Short mmCIF file of C-alpha atoms in Angstrom, two decimals:
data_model
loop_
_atom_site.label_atom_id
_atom_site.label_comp_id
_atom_site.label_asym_id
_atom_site.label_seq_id
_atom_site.Cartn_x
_atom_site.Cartn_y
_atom_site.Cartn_z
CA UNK A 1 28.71 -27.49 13.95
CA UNK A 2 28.70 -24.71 11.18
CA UNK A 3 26.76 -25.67 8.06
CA UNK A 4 27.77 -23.67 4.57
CA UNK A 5 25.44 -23.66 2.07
CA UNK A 6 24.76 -22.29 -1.04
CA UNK A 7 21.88 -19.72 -1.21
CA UNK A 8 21.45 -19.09 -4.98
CA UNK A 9 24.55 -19.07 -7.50
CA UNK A 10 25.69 -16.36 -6.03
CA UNK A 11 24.91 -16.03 -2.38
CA UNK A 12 26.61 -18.41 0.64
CA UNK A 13 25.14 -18.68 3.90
CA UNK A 14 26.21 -20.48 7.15
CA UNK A 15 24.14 -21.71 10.44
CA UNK A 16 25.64 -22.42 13.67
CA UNK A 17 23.64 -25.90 14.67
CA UNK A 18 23.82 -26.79 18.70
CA UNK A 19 24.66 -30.91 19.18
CA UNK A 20 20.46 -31.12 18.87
CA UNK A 21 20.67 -30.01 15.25
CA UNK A 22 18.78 -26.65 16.33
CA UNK A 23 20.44 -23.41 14.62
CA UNK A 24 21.82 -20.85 17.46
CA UNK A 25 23.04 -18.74 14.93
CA UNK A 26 22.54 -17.78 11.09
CA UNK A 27 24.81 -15.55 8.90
CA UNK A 28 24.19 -12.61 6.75
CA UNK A 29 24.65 -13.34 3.26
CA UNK A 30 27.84 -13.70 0.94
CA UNK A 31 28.93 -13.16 -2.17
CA UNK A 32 31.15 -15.77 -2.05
CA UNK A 33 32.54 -18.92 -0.38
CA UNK A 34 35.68 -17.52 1.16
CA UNK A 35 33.90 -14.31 2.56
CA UNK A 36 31.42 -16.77 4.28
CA UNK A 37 34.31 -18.80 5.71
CA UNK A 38 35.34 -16.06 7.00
CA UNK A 39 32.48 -14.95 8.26
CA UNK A 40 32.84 -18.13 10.45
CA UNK A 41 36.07 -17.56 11.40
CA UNK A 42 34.94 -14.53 12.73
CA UNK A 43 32.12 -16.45 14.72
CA UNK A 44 34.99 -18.42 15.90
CA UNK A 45 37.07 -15.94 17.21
CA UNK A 46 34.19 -13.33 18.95
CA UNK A 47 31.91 -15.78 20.15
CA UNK A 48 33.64 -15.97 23.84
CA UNK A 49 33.24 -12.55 24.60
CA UNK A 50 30.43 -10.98 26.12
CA UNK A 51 30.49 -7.93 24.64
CA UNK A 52 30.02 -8.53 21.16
CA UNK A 53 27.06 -9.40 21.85
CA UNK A 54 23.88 -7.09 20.80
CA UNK A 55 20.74 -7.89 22.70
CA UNK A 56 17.21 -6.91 21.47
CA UNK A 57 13.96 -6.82 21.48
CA UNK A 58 11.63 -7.15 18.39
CA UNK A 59 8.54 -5.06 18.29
CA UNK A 60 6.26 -8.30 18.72
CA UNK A 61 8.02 -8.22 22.50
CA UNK A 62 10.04 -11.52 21.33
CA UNK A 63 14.25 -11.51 22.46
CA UNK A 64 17.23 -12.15 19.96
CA UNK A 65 20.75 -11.37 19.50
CA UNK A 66 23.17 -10.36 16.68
CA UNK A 67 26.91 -11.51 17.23
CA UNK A 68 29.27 -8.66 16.13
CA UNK A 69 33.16 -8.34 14.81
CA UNK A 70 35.54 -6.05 15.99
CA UNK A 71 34.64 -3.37 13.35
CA UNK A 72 31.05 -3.49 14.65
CA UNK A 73 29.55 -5.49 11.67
CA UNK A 74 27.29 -8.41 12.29
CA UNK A 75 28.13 -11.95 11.76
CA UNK A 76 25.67 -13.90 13.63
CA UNK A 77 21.96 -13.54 14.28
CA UNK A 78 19.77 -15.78 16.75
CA UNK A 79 16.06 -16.99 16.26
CA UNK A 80 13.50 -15.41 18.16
CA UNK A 81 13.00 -16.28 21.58
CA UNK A 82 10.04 -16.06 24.11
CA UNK A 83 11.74 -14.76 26.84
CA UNK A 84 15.24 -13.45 27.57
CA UNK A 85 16.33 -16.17 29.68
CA UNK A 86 16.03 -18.17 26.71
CA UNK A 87 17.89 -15.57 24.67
CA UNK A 88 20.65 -15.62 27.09
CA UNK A 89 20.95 -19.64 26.87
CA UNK A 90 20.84 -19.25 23.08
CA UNK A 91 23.69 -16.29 23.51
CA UNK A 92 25.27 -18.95 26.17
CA UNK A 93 25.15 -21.95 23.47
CA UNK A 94 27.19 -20.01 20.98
CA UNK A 95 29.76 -18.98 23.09
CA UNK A 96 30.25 -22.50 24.64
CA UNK A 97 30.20 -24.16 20.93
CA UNK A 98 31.55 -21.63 18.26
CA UNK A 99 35.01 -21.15 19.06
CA UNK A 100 35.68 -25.07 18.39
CA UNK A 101 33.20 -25.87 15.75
CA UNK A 102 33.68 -27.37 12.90
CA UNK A 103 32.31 -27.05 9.50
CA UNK A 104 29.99 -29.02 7.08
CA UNK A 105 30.26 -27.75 3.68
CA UNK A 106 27.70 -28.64 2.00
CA UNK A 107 28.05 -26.81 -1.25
#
């Protein structure tokens, strides 16, 4: 499920929560509600494929991913994660629960 919430008057920011309630993914911020319902849109519609994708590595040696649009922007960022297996689960949970997600708007 994708949670929208309200940052400060001004800024909107979305999570993408796995059935367990832990977030997979969080947003960038927006300036407003319909560019951040976008944003998940966007989620939505690159989450299946592989290759938008960006795999990392921190400088403490911990893994994460940003999820990127078409135009090479990111949308998505994951938590850190001890290892990259775990990385690539958290990479595998967003493509498996994104593209049919729906959203709690909680603004």
């Amino acid at each position: 499920m994708f949670e929208l919430k309200r940052k400060d008057t001004t800024h909107y920011h979305f999570t993408l929560k796995a059935k367990n309630g832990q977030v997979i993914l969080s947003s960038e911020s927006y300036t407003s509600k319909t560019a951040a319902m976008n944003g998940i849109s966007s989620v939505q519609q690159n989450a299946p494929e592989d290759t938008k994708y960006e795999r990392k590595t921190a400088k403490d040696g911990k893994f994460f991913f940003n999820l990127k649009a078409v135009n090479g922007q990111v949308i998505g960022s994951s938590q850190m994660y001890s290892s990259e297996s775990g990385m690539e689960n958290g990479i595998n949970a967003v493509k498996k629960n994104a593209p049919q997600a729906s959203t709690k708007d909680t603004i």
